[in-house]
Amino acid sequence: MTTLPEGFHHLHLELARESGHPDGDSHHGYDIVAPLTLDGHLDPVAWRADPHLCHVRRFRPDRDDAVGKLARRPGGQWYIDYGPGSADDEAGFRFNDERFVPGEYVSIREDDGEFHAFKVALVRPL
């Protein structure tokens, strides 16, 4: 088992209420392993030191799980990289500004090309 550096957390995101999902959906979301600052922001310095440790699992009730990496583009935009090429990448909307603390909301542009809001359901130090 890999020992993670201090500051790494498990983030569990669940689809928030939206058209078609008036109650949200706890079976549609993301599990992310990433470093956070003390105030709950993604930590780009810690990420840069260990980007290979930042894993993402997307889960949905009607599809197999997708596994990728949390990555950053030049200029600092966070995104989820599922493999070679950019066609399957998913962008985090203003992830630099968002706080990953329980009860907050973040947005991700999924593979349908639309942004969807996700509630931060769990943040656990690793």
Short mmCIF file of N, CA and C in Angstrom, two decimals:
data_model
loop_
_atom_site.label_atom_id
_atom_site.label_comp_id
_atom_site.label_asym_id
_atom_site.label_seq_id
_atom_site.Cartn_x
_atom_site.Cartn_y
_atom_site.Cartn_z
N MET A 1 0.84 -1.18 0.00
CA MET A 1 0.00 0.00 0.00
C MET A 1 0.88 1.25 0.00
N THR A 2 0.56 2.20 -0.85
CA THR A 2 1.32 3.44 -0.96
C THR A 2 0.99 4.38 0.18
N THR A 3 2.02 4.91 0.81
CA THR A 3 1.82 5.93 1.83
C THR A 3 1.78 7.27 1.12
N LEU A 4 0.71 8.02 1.34
CA LEU A 4 0.56 9.30 0.68
C LEU A 4 1.17 10.42 1.51
N PRO A 5 1.67 11.45 0.86
CA PRO A 5 2.21 12.59 1.60
C PRO A 5 1.11 13.29 2.40
N GLU A 6 1.52 14.03 3.39
CA GLU A 6 0.58 14.80 4.20
C GLU A 6 -0.21 15.75 3.30
N GLY A 7 -1.46 15.92 3.61
CA GLY A 7 -2.32 16.84 2.86
C GLY A 7 -3.19 16.17 1.82
N PHE A 8 -2.94 14.87 1.54
CA PHE A 8 -3.77 14.18 0.56
C PHE A 8 -5.09 13.75 1.21
N HIS A 9 -6.17 13.86 0.44
CA HIS A 9 -7.51 13.57 0.92
C HIS A 9 -8.28 12.73 -0.10
N HIS A 10 -9.28 12.02 0.41
CA HIS A 10 -10.27 11.37 -0.44
C HIS A 10 -11.46 12.32 -0.50
N LEU A 11 -11.84 12.72 -1.71
CA LEU A 11 -12.99 13.59 -1.94
C LEU A 11 -14.07 12.76 -2.62
N HIS A 12 -15.27 12.77 -2.06
CA HIS A 12 -16.39 12.04 -2.66
C HIS A 12 -17.43 13.07 -3.09
N LEU A 13 -17.69 13.12 -4.40
CA LEU A 13 -18.63 14.07 -4.97
C LEU A 13 -19.84 13.31 -5.50
N GLU A 14 -21.04 13.87 -5.28
CA GLU A 14 -22.28 13.26 -5.76
C GLU A 14 -23.06 14.28 -6.57
N LEU A 15 -23.72 13.82 -7.64
CA LEU A 15 -24.49 14.71 -8.50
C LEU A 15 -25.51 15.48 -7.68
N ALA A 16 -25.53 16.80 -7.85
CA ALA A 16 -26.48 17.66 -7.14
C ALA A 16 -27.81 17.69 -7.89
N ARG A 17 -28.79 18.34 -7.28
CA ARG A 17 -30.10 18.46 -7.94
C ARG A 17 -29.94 19.20 -9.27
N GLU A 18 -30.61 18.68 -10.28
CA GLU A 18 -30.65 19.33 -11.59
C GLU A 18 -31.85 18.78 -12.33
N SER A 19 -32.14 19.38 -13.48
CA SER A 19 -33.23 18.89 -14.31
C SER A 19 -32.97 17.42 -14.62
N GLY A 20 -33.97 16.59 -14.42
CA GLY A 20 -33.80 15.16 -14.63
C GLY A 20 -33.36 14.41 -13.39
N HIS A 21 -32.85 15.13 -12.40
CA HIS A 21 -32.44 14.54 -11.12
C HIS A 21 -32.84 15.50 -9.99
N PRO A 22 -34.15 15.63 -9.72
CA PRO A 22 -34.60 16.61 -8.73
C PRO A 22 -34.09 16.36 -7.31
N ASP A 23 -33.66 15.15 -7.03
CA ASP A 23 -33.10 14.83 -5.72
C ASP A 23 -31.60 14.60 -5.78
N GLY A 24 -30.98 14.92 -6.92
CA GLY A 24 -29.57 14.59 -7.10
C GLY A 24 -29.45 13.10 -7.36
N ASP A 25 -28.23 12.59 -7.29
CA ASP A 25 -28.02 11.16 -7.52
C ASP A 25 -26.72 10.74 -6.83
N SER A 26 -26.86 10.00 -5.75
CA SER A 26 -25.68 9.54 -5.00
C SER A 26 -24.93 8.42 -5.73
N HIS A 27 -25.51 7.92 -6.83
CA HIS A 27 -24.86 6.87 -7.61
C HIS A 27 -24.16 7.41 -8.85
N HIS A 28 -24.07 8.74 -8.95
CA HIS A 28 -23.41 9.41 -10.08
C HIS A 28 -22.47 10.44 -9.47
N GLY A 29 -21.19 10.21 -9.63
CA GLY A 29 -20.25 11.15 -9.03
C GLY A 29 -18.80 10.77 -9.26
N TYR A 30 -17.98 11.24 -8.33
CA TYR A 30 -16.52 11.09 -8.45
C TYR A 30 -15.91 10.79 -7.09
N ASP A 31 -14.90 9.94 -7.10
CA ASP A 31 -14.00 9.78 -5.97
C ASP A 31 -12.65 10.29 -6.44
N ILE A 32 -12.11 11.24 -5.71
CA ILE A 32 -10.86 11.89 -6.11
C ILE A 32 -9.87 11.78 -4.96
N VAL A 33 -8.63 11.43 -5.26
CA VAL A 33 -7.53 11.49 -4.30
C VAL A 33 -6.67 12.67 -4.73
N ALA A 34 -6.57 13.68 -3.86
CA ALA A 34 -5.85 14.90 -4.22
C ALA A 34 -5.38 15.62 -2.96
N PRO A 35 -4.34 16.45 -3.10
CA PRO A 35 -3.87 17.24 -1.96
C PRO A 35 -4.71 18.51 -1.82
N LEU A 36 -5.02 18.85 -0.57
CA LEU A 36 -5.77 20.07 -0.27
C LEU A 36 -4.95 20.97 0.64
N THR A 37 -5.17 22.26 0.51
CA THR A 37 -4.59 23.22 1.45
C THR A 37 -5.40 23.15 2.74
N LEU A 38 -4.94 23.83 3.78
CA LEU A 38 -5.66 23.81 5.06
C LEU A 38 -7.07 24.37 4.95
N ASP A 39 -7.30 25.28 3.99
CA ASP A 39 -8.64 25.84 3.84
C ASP A 39 -9.49 25.11 2.80
N GLY A 40 -9.02 23.96 2.30
CA GLY A 40 -9.84 23.11 1.44
C GLY A 40 -9.71 23.33 -0.05
N HIS A 41 -8.75 24.12 -0.50
CA HIS A 41 -8.51 24.30 -1.93
C HIS A 41 -7.56 23.21 -2.44
N LEU A 42 -7.69 22.87 -3.72
CA LEU A 42 -6.70 21.98 -4.32
C LEU A 42 -5.34 22.64 -4.21
N ASP A 43 -4.33 21.86 -3.85
CA ASP A 43 -2.99 22.38 -3.60
C ASP A 43 -2.09 22.12 -4.81
N PRO A 44 -1.87 23.15 -5.65
CA PRO A 44 -1.06 22.93 -6.86
C PRO A 44 0.40 22.60 -6.58
N VAL A 45 0.94 23.10 -5.47
CA VAL A 45 2.34 22.82 -5.14
C VAL A 45 2.51 21.34 -4.78
N ALA A 46 1.63 20.83 -3.93
CA ALA A 46 1.69 19.41 -3.56
C ALA A 46 1.35 18.52 -4.75
N TRP A 47 0.40 18.96 -5.59
CA TRP A 47 0.08 18.18 -6.79
C TRP A 47 1.31 18.09 -7.69
N ARG A 48 1.99 19.20 -7.91
CA ARG A 48 3.16 19.23 -8.79
C ARG A 48 4.24 18.26 -8.31
N ALA A 49 4.37 18.11 -6.99
CA ALA A 49 5.38 17.20 -6.43
C ALA A 49 5.02 15.73 -6.66
N ASP A 50 3.72 15.41 -6.70
CA ASP A 50 3.29 14.01 -6.80
C ASP A 50 2.05 13.86 -7.69
N PRO A 51 2.06 14.31 -8.93
CA PRO A 51 0.84 14.23 -9.76
C PRO A 51 0.38 12.79 -10.00
N HIS A 52 1.30 11.84 -9.98
CA HIS A 52 0.96 10.43 -10.22
C HIS A 52 0.11 9.83 -9.10
N LEU A 53 0.00 10.53 -7.97
CA LEU A 53 -0.79 10.03 -6.84
C LEU A 53 -2.24 10.53 -6.86
N CYS A 54 -2.56 11.40 -7.80
CA CYS A 54 -3.88 12.06 -7.84
C CYS A 54 -4.82 11.32 -8.78
N HIS A 55 -5.55 10.38 -8.23
CA HIS A 55 -6.43 9.50 -8.99
C HIS A 55 -7.87 9.98 -8.93
N VAL A 56 -8.63 9.62 -9.98
CA VAL A 56 -10.05 9.94 -10.06
C VAL A 56 -10.80 8.70 -10.53
N ARG A 57 -11.94 8.46 -9.89
CA ARG A 57 -12.86 7.41 -10.36
C ARG A 57 -14.22 8.07 -10.57
N ARG A 58 -14.72 8.00 -11.80
CA ARG A 58 -16.08 8.49 -12.09
C ARG A 58 -17.01 7.29 -12.04
N PHE A 59 -18.11 7.42 -11.32
CA PHE A 59 -19.08 6.33 -11.22
C PHE A 59 -20.46 6.82 -11.63
N ARG A 60 -21.18 5.93 -12.29
CA ARG A 60 -22.55 6.21 -12.74
C ARG A 60 -23.33 4.91 -12.66
N PRO A 61 -24.65 5.00 -12.48
CA PRO A 61 -25.41 3.76 -12.34
C PRO A 61 -25.53 2.97 -13.64
N ASP A 62 -25.40 3.62 -14.80
CA ASP A 62 -25.65 2.96 -16.07
C ASP A 62 -24.40 2.67 -16.89
N ARG A 63 -23.21 2.87 -16.28
CA ARG A 63 -21.96 2.66 -17.02
C ARG A 63 -20.90 2.06 -16.11
N ASP A 64 -19.89 1.50 -16.75
CA ASP A 64 -18.72 1.06 -15.98
C ASP A 64 -18.00 2.28 -15.43
N ASP A 65 -17.31 2.09 -14.33
CA ASP A 65 -16.51 3.18 -13.76
C ASP A 65 -15.42 3.58 -14.75
N ALA A 66 -15.09 4.86 -14.75
CA ALA A 66 -13.97 5.38 -15.54
C ALA A 66 -12.89 5.82 -14.56
N VAL A 67 -11.65 5.47 -14.83
CA VAL A 67 -10.54 5.80 -13.93
C VAL A 67 -9.56 6.70 -14.68
N GLY A 68 -9.17 7.78 -14.01
CA GLY A 68 -8.24 8.72 -14.62
C GLY A 68 -7.37 9.40 -13.58
N LYS A 69 -6.79 10.50 -13.99
CA LYS A 69 -5.88 11.28 -13.13
C LYS A 69 -6.36 12.72 -13.07
N LEU A 70 -6.16 13.36 -11.92
CA LEU A 70 -6.38 14.79 -11.79
C LEU A 70 -5.15 15.47 -12.36
N ALA A 71 -5.35 16.38 -13.29
CA ALA A 71 -4.24 17.02 -13.99
C ALA A 71 -4.49 18.52 -14.12
N ARG A 72 -3.43 19.25 -14.55
CA ARG A 72 -3.53 20.70 -14.75
C ARG A 72 -2.98 21.06 -16.12
N ARG A 73 -3.66 21.98 -16.75
CA ARG A 73 -3.19 22.52 -18.03
C ARG A 73 -2.26 23.69 -17.76
N PRO A 74 -1.43 24.06 -18.73
CA PRO A 74 -0.66 25.30 -18.59
C PRO A 74 -1.65 26.44 -18.32
N GLY A 75 -1.35 27.27 -17.37
CA GLY A 75 -2.28 28.31 -16.96
C GLY A 75 -3.07 27.94 -15.72
N GLY A 76 -3.03 26.65 -15.34
CA GLY A 76 -3.58 26.24 -14.06
C GLY A 76 -4.96 25.62 -14.04
N GLN A 77 -5.64 25.43 -15.20
CA GLN A 77 -6.97 24.83 -15.16
C GLN A 77 -6.87 23.35 -14.81
N TRP A 78 -7.64 22.93 -13.81
CA TRP A 78 -7.69 21.53 -13.41
C TRP A 78 -8.61 20.77 -14.36
N TYR A 79 -8.26 19.51 -14.62
CA TYR A 79 -9.13 18.66 -15.43
C TYR A 79 -8.87 17.21 -15.06
N ILE A 80 -9.78 16.35 -15.52
CA ILE A 80 -9.64 14.92 -15.30
C ILE A 80 -9.20 14.31 -16.63
N ASP A 81 -8.10 13.60 -16.59
CA ASP A 81 -7.49 13.00 -17.78
C ASP A 81 -7.72 11.50 -17.72
N TYR A 82 -8.51 10.99 -18.68
CA TYR A 82 -8.82 9.56 -18.70
C TYR A 82 -7.92 8.75 -19.61
N GLY A 83 -7.00 9.41 -20.30
CA GLY A 83 -6.10 8.65 -21.16
C GLY A 83 -5.52 9.52 -22.26
N PRO A 84 -4.85 8.89 -23.22
CA PRO A 84 -4.21 9.64 -24.30
C PRO A 84 -5.21 10.52 -25.05
N GLY A 85 -4.76 11.68 -25.49
CA GLY A 85 -5.63 12.61 -26.20
C GLY A 85 -6.51 13.39 -25.24
N SER A 86 -7.21 14.36 -25.77
CA SER A 86 -8.03 15.21 -24.91
C SER A 86 -9.53 15.01 -25.11
N ALA A 87 -9.93 14.13 -26.02
CA ALA A 87 -11.35 13.97 -26.34
C ALA A 87 -12.17 13.53 -25.14
N ASP A 88 -11.59 12.77 -24.23
CA ASP A 88 -12.35 12.26 -23.08
C ASP A 88 -12.08 13.05 -21.80
N ASP A 89 -11.28 14.11 -21.87
CA ASP A 89 -10.98 14.91 -20.68
C ASP A 89 -12.24 15.60 -20.17
N GLU A 90 -12.31 15.80 -18.86
CA GLU A 90 -13.42 16.52 -18.24
C GLU A 90 -12.84 17.68 -17.43
N ALA A 91 -13.36 18.88 -17.68
CA ALA A 91 -12.82 20.08 -17.04
C ALA A 91 -13.55 20.39 -15.74
N GLY A 92 -12.77 20.76 -14.73
CA GLY A 92 -13.34 21.29 -13.50
C GLY A 92 -13.55 22.78 -13.67
N PHE A 93 -14.75 23.26 -13.38
CA PHE A 93 -15.06 24.68 -13.54
C PHE A 93 -14.54 25.46 -12.34
N ARG A 94 -13.55 26.30 -12.58
CA ARG A 94 -12.97 27.16 -11.55
C ARG A 94 -12.51 26.38 -10.32
N PHE A 95 -11.96 25.20 -10.54
CA PHE A 95 -11.47 24.39 -9.42
C PHE A 95 -10.42 25.14 -8.60
N ASN A 96 -9.69 26.08 -9.21
CA ASN A 96 -8.71 26.86 -8.44
C ASN A 96 -9.37 27.65 -7.33
N ASP A 97 -10.61 28.08 -7.56
CA ASP A 97 -11.32 28.93 -6.60
C ASP A 97 -12.20 28.15 -5.63
N GLU A 98 -12.51 26.93 -5.97
CA GLU A 98 -13.47 26.16 -5.17
C GLU A 98 -12.82 25.59 -3.91
N ARG A 99 -13.65 25.49 -2.87
CA ARG A 99 -13.23 24.82 -1.63
C ARG A 99 -13.88 23.44 -1.59
N PHE A 100 -13.07 22.45 -1.37
CA PHE A 100 -13.55 21.08 -1.29
C PHE A 100 -13.78 20.74 0.18
N VAL A 101 -14.94 21.18 0.66
CA VAL A 101 -15.36 20.91 2.04
C VAL A 101 -16.79 20.38 1.96
N PRO A 102 -17.18 19.50 2.89
CA PRO A 102 -18.52 18.93 2.84
C PRO A 102 -19.60 20.01 2.78
N GLY A 103 -20.56 19.78 1.88
CA GLY A 103 -21.67 20.69 1.71
C GLY A 103 -21.47 21.71 0.60
N GLU A 104 -20.24 21.92 0.15
CA GLU A 104 -19.98 22.85 -0.95
C GLU A 104 -20.29 22.16 -2.28
N TYR A 105 -20.38 22.96 -3.33
CA TYR A 105 -20.68 22.45 -4.67
C TYR A 105 -19.55 22.81 -5.62
N VAL A 106 -19.26 21.90 -6.54
CA VAL A 106 -18.28 22.14 -7.60
C VAL A 106 -18.91 21.68 -8.92
N SER A 107 -18.41 22.20 -10.03
CA SER A 107 -18.95 21.83 -11.34
C SER A 107 -17.88 21.18 -12.20
N ILE A 108 -18.32 20.18 -12.96
CA ILE A 108 -17.44 19.45 -13.87
C ILE A 108 -18.14 19.35 -15.22
N ARG A 109 -17.40 19.65 -16.30
CA ARG A 109 -17.95 19.43 -17.64
C ARG A 109 -17.70 17.97 -17.98
N GLU A 110 -18.78 17.22 -18.04
CA GLU A 110 -18.68 15.79 -18.28
C GLU A 110 -18.61 15.48 -19.78
N ASP A 111 -18.58 14.19 -20.07
CA ASP A 111 -18.41 13.75 -21.46
C ASP A 111 -19.60 14.07 -22.36
N ASP A 112 -20.70 14.57 -21.79
CA ASP A 112 -21.82 15.03 -22.62
C ASP A 112 -21.63 16.49 -23.05
N GLY A 113 -20.51 17.11 -22.63
CA GLY A 113 -20.21 18.49 -22.99
C GLY A 113 -20.87 19.52 -22.10
N GLU A 114 -21.66 19.09 -21.13
CA GLU A 114 -22.39 19.99 -20.23
C GLU A 114 -21.72 20.03 -18.87
N PHE A 115 -21.82 21.20 -18.22
CA PHE A 115 -21.38 21.29 -16.83
C PHE A 115 -22.48 20.76 -15.92
N HIS A 116 -22.08 19.98 -14.93
CA HIS A 116 -23.00 19.46 -13.93
C HIS A 116 -22.44 19.81 -12.56
N ALA A 117 -23.35 20.14 -11.64
CA ALA A 117 -22.94 20.47 -10.27
C ALA A 117 -22.88 19.19 -9.44
N PHE A 118 -21.87 19.13 -8.58
CA PHE A 118 -21.68 18.00 -7.68
C PHE A 118 -21.50 18.52 -6.27
N LYS A 119 -22.16 17.87 -5.34
CA LYS A 119 -22.02 18.22 -3.93
C LYS A 119 -20.83 17.48 -3.35
N VAL A 120 -20.02 18.18 -2.59
CA VAL A 120 -18.92 17.54 -1.88
C VAL A 120 -19.55 16.82 -0.69
N ALA A 121 -19.65 15.50 -0.78
CA ALA A 121 -20.33 14.71 0.25
C ALA A 121 -19.38 14.26 1.36
N LEU A 122 -18.09 14.11 1.04
CA LEU A 122 -17.13 13.59 2.01
C LEU A 122 -15.75 14.12 1.68
N VAL A 123 -15.02 14.51 2.71
CA VAL A 123 -13.60 14.85 2.59
C VAL A 123 -12.91 14.15 3.75
N ARG A 124 -11.99 13.23 3.42
CA ARG A 124 -11.34 12.44 4.46
C ARG A 124 -9.83 12.46 4.25
N PRO A 125 -9.07 12.87 5.27
CA PRO A 125 -7.60 12.82 5.15
C PRO A 125 -7.13 11.39 4.94
N LEU A 126 -6.10 11.21 4.15
CA LEU A 126 -5.53 9.88 3.90
C LEU A 126 -4.17 9.75 4.57
#
